[in-house]
CSV table of N, CA and C in Angstrom, one decimal:
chain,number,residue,atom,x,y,z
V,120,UNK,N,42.6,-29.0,83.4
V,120,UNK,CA,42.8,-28.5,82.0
V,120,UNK,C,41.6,-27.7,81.6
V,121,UNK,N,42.4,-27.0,81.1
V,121,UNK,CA,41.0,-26.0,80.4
V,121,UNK,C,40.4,-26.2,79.2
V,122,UNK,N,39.3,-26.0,78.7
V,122,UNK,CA,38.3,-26.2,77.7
V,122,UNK,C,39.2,-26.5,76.1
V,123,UNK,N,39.9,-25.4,76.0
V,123,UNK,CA,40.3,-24.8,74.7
V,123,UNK,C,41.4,-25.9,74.4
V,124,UNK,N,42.2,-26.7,75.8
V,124,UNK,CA,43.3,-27.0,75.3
V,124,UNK,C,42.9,-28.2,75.1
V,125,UNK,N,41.7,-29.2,75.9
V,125,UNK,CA,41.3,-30.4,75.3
V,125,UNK,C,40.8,-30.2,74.3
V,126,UNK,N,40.2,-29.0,73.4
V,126,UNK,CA,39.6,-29.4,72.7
V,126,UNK,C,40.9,-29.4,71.3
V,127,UNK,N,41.8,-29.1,71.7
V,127,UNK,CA,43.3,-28.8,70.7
V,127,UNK,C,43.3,-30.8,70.9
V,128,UNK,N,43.6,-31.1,71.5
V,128,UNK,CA,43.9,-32.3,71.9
V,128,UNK,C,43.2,-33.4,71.1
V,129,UNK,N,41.8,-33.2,71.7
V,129,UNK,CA,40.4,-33.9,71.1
V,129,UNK,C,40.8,-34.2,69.4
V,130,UNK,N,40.8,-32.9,69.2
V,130,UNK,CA,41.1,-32.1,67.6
V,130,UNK,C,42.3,-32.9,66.7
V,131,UNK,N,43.9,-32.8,67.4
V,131,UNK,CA,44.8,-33.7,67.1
V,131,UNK,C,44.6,-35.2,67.3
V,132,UNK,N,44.0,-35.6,67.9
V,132,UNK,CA,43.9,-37.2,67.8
V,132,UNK,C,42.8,-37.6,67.0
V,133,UNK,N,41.9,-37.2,66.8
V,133,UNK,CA,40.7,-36.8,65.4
V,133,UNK,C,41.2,-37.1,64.3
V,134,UNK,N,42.3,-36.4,64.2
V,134,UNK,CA,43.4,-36.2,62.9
V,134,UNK,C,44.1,-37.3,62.4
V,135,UNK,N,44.0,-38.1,63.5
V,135,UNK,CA,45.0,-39.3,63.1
V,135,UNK,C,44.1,-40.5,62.8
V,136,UNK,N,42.3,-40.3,62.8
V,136,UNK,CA,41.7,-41.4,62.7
V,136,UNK,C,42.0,-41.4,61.5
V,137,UNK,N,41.5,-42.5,60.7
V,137,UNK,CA,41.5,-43.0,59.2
V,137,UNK,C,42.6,-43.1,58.7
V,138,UNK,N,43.9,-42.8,59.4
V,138,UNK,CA,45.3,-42.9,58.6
V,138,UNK,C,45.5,-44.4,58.2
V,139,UNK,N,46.0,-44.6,57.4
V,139,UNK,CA,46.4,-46.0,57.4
V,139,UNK,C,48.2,-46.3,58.0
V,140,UNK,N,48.7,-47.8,58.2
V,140,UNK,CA,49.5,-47.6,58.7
V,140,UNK,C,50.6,-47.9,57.6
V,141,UNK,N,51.8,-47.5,58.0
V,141,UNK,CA,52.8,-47.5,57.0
V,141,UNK,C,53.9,-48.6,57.0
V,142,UNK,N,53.7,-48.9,55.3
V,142,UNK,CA,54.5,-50.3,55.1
V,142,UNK,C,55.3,-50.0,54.5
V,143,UNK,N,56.8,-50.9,54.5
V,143,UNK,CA,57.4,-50.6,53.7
V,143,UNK,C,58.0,-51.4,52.8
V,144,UNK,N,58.4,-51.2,51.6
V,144,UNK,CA,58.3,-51.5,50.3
V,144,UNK,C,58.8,-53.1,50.4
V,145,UNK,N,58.1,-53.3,49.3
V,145,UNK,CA,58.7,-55.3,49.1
V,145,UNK,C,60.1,-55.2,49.2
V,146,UNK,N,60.8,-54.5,48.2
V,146,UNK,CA,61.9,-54.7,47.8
V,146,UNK,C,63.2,-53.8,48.7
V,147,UNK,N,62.0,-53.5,49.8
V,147,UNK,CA,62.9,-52.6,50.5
V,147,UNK,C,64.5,-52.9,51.7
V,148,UNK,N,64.3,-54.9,51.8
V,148,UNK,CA,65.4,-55.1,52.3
V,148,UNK,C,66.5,-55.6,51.5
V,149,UNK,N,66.2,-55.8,50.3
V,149,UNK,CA,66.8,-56.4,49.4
V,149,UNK,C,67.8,-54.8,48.7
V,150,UNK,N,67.3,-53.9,48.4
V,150,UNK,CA,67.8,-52.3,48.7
V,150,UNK,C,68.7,-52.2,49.5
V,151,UNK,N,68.4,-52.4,51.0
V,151,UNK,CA,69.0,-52.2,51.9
V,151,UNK,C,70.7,-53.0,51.5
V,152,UNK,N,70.5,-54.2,51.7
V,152,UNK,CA,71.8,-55.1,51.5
V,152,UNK,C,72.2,-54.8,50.5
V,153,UNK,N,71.9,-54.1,48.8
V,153,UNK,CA,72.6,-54.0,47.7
V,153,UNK,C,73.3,-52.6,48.3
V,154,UNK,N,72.9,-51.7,49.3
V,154,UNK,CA,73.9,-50.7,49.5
V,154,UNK,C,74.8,-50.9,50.7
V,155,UNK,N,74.5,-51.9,51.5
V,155,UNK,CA,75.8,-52.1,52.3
V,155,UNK,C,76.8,-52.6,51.3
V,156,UNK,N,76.4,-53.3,50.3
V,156,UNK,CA,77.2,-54.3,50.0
V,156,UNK,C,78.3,-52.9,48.8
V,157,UNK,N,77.5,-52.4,48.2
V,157,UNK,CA,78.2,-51.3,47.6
V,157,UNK,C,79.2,-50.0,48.4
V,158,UNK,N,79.0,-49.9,49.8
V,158,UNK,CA,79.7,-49.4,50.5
V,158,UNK,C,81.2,-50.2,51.0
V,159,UNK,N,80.6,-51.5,51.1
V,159,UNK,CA,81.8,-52.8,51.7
V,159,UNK,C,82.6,-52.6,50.2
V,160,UNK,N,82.3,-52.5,49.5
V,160,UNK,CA,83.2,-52.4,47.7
V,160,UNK,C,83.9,-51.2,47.7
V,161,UNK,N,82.9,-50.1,48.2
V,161,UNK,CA,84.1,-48.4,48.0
V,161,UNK,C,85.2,-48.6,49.0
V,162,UNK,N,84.8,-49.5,50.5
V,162,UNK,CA,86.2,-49.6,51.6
V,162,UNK,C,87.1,-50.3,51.2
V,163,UNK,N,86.8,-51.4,50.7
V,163,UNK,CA,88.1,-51.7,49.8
V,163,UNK,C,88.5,-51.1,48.8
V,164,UNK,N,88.0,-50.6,48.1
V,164,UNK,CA,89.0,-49.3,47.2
V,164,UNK,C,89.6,-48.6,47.7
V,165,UNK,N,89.2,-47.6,48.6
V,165,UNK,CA,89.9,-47.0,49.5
V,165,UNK,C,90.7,-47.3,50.2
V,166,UNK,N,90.8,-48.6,50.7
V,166,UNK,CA,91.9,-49.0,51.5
V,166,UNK,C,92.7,-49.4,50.7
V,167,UNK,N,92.9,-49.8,49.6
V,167,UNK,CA,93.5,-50.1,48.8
V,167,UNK,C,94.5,-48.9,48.6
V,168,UNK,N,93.6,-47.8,48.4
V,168,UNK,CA,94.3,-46.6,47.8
V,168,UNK,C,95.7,-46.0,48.9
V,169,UNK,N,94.7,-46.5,50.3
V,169,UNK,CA,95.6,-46.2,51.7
V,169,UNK,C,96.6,-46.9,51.6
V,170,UNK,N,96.7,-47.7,51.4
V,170,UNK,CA,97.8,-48.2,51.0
V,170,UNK,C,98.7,-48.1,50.0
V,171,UNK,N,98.6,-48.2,49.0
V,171,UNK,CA,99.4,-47.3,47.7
V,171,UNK,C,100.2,-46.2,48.5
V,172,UNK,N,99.2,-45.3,49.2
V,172,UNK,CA,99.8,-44.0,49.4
V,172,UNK,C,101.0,-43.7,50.8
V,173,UNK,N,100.7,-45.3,51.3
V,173,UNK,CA,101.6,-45.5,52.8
V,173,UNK,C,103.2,-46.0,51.7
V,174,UNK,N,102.8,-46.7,50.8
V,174,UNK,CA,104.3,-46.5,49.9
V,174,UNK,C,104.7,-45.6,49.5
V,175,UNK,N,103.9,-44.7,49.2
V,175,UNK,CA,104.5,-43.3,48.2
V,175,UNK,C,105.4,-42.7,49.7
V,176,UNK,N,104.7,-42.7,50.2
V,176,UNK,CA,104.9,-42.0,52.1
V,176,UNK,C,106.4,-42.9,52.0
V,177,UNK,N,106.4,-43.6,52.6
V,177,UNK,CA,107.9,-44.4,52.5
V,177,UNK,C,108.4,-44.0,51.4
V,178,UNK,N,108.6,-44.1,50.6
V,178,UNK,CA,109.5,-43.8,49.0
V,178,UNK,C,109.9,-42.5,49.0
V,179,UNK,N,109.0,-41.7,49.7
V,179,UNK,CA,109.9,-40.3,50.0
V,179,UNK,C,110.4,-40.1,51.2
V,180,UNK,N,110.1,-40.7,51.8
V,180,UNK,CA,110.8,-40.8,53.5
V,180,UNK,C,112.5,-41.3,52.8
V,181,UNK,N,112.0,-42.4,52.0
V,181,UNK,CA,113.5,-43.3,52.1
V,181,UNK,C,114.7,-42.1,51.2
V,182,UNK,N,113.9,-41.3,50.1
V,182,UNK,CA,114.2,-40.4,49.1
V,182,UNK,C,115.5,-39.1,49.8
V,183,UNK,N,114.5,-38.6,50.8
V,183,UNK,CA,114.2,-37.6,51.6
V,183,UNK,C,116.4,-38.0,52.2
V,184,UNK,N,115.8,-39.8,53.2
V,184,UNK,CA,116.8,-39.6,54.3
V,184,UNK,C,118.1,-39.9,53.0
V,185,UNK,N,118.3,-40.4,51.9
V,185,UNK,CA,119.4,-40.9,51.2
V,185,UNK,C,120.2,-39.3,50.7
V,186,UNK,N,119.3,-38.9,50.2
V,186,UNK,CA,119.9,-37.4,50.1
V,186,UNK,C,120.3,-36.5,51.3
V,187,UNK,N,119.6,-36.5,52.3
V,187,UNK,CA,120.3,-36.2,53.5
V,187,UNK,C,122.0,-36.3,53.9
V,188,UNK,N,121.7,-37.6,53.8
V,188,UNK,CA,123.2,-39.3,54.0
V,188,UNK,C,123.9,-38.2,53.2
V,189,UNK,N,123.6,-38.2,51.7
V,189,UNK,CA,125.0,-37.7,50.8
V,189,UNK,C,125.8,-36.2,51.1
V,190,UNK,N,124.3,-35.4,50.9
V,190,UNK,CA,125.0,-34.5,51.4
V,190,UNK,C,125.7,-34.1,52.8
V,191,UNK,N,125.5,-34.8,53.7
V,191,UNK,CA,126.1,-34.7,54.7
V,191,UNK,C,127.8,-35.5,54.9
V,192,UNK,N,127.5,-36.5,54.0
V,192,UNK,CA,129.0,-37.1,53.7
V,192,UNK,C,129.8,-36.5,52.3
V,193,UNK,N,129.1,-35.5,51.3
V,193,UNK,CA,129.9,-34.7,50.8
V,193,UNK,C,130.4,-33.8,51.5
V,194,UNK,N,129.6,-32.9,52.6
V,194,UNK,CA,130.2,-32.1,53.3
V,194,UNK,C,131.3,-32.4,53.8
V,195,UNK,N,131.4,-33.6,54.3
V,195,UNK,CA,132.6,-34.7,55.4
V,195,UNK,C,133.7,-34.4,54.1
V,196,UNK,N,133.4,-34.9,53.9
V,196,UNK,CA,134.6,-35.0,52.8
V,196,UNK,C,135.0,-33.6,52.1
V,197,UNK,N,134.2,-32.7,52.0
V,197,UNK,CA,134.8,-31.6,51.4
V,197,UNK,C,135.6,-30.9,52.6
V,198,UNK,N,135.0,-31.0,54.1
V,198,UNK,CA,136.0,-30.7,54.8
V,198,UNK,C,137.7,-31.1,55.6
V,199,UNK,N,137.1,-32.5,55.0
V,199,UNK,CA,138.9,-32.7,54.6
V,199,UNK,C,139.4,-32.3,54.0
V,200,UNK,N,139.0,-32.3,52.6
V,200,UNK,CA,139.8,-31.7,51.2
V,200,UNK,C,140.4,-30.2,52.0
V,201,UNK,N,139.6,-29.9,52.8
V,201,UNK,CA,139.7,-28.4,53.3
V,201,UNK,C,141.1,-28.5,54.2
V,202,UNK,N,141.1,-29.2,55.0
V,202,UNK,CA,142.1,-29.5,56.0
V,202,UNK,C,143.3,-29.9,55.0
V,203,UNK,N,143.5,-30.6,54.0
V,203,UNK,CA,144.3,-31.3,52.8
V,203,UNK,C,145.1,-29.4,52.5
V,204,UNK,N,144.8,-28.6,52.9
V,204,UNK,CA,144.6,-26.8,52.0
V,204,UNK,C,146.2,-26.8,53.3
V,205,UNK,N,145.9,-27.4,54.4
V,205,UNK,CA,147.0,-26.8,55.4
V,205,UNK,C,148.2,-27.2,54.4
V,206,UNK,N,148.6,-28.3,53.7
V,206,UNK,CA,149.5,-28.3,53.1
V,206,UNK,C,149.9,-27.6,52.5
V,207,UNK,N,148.9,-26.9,51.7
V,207,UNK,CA,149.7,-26.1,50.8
V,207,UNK,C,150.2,-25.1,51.1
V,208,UNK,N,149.3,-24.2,52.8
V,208,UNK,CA,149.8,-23.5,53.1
V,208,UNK,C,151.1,-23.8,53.8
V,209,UNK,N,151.7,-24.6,54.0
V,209,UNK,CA,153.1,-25.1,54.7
V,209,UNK,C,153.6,-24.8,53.3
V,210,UNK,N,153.6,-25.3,52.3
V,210,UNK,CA,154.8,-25.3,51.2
V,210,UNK,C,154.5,-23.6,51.2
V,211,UNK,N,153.6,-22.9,51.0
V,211,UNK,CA,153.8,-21.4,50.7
V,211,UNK,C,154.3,-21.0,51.9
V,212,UNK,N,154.4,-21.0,53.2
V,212,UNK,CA,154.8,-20.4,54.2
V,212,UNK,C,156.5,-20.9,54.0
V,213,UNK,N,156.6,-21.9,53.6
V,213,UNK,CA,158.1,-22.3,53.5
V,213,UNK,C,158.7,-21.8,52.3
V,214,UNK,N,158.5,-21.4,51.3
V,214,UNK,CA,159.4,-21.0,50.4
V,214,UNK,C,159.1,-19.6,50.3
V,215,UNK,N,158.1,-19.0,51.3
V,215,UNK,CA,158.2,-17.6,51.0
V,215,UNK,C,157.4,-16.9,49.9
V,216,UNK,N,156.6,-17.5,49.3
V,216,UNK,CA,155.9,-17.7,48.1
V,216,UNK,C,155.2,-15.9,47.8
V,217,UNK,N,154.4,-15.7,49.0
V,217,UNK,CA,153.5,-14.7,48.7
V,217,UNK,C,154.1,-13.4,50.0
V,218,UNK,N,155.5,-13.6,50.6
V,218,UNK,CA,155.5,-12.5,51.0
V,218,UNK,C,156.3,-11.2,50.4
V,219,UNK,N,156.6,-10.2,50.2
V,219,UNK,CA,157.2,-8.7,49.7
V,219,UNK,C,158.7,-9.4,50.0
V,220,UNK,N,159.0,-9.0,48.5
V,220,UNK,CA,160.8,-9.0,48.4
V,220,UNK,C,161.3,-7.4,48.2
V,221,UNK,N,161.1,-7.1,49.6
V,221,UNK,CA,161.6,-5.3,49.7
V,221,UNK,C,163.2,-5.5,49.8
């Protein structure tokens, strides 16, 4: 190594005499645990909420498929009514109803 770079070196560890070393606070674990403990409180809210909203989710699922059901069995039925229509076309085809009296 060359002159300039031990003396960078020399220079940086120099730097660090007299530091004191770092403590941390009295009350710093007792901190610690009052914010797990306030995190463990928001996940139950939240999960709470998750759940509320897996009902709502169902309530329109169930909403969704019942209206589906109806209208698909009004159609059913309206296409009978529809088939019900051949009759009448037999009584009109039988009495002649709607063709030209030339």
């Amino acid at each position: 190594m060359n002159m300039k770079a031990e003396d960078r070196i020399n220079k940086a560890l120099n730097s660090l005499s007299g530091m004191e070393r770092a403590k941390a606070p009295e009350d710093g674990f007792s901190r610690i645990q009052e914010k797990i403990a306030a995190q463990k409180n928001a996940g139950m809210n939240s999960s709470r909420t998750t759940g509320t909203a897996i009902y709502k989710l169902a309530a329109m699922i169930a909403i969704i498929l019942s209206f589906n059901i109806w209208a698909v069995s009004n159609y059913l039925s309206s296409d009978n009514m529809n088939s019900g229509n051949s009759t009448y076309s037999q009584i009109t085809t039988d009495y002649n109803l709607y063709e030209d009296e030339y």
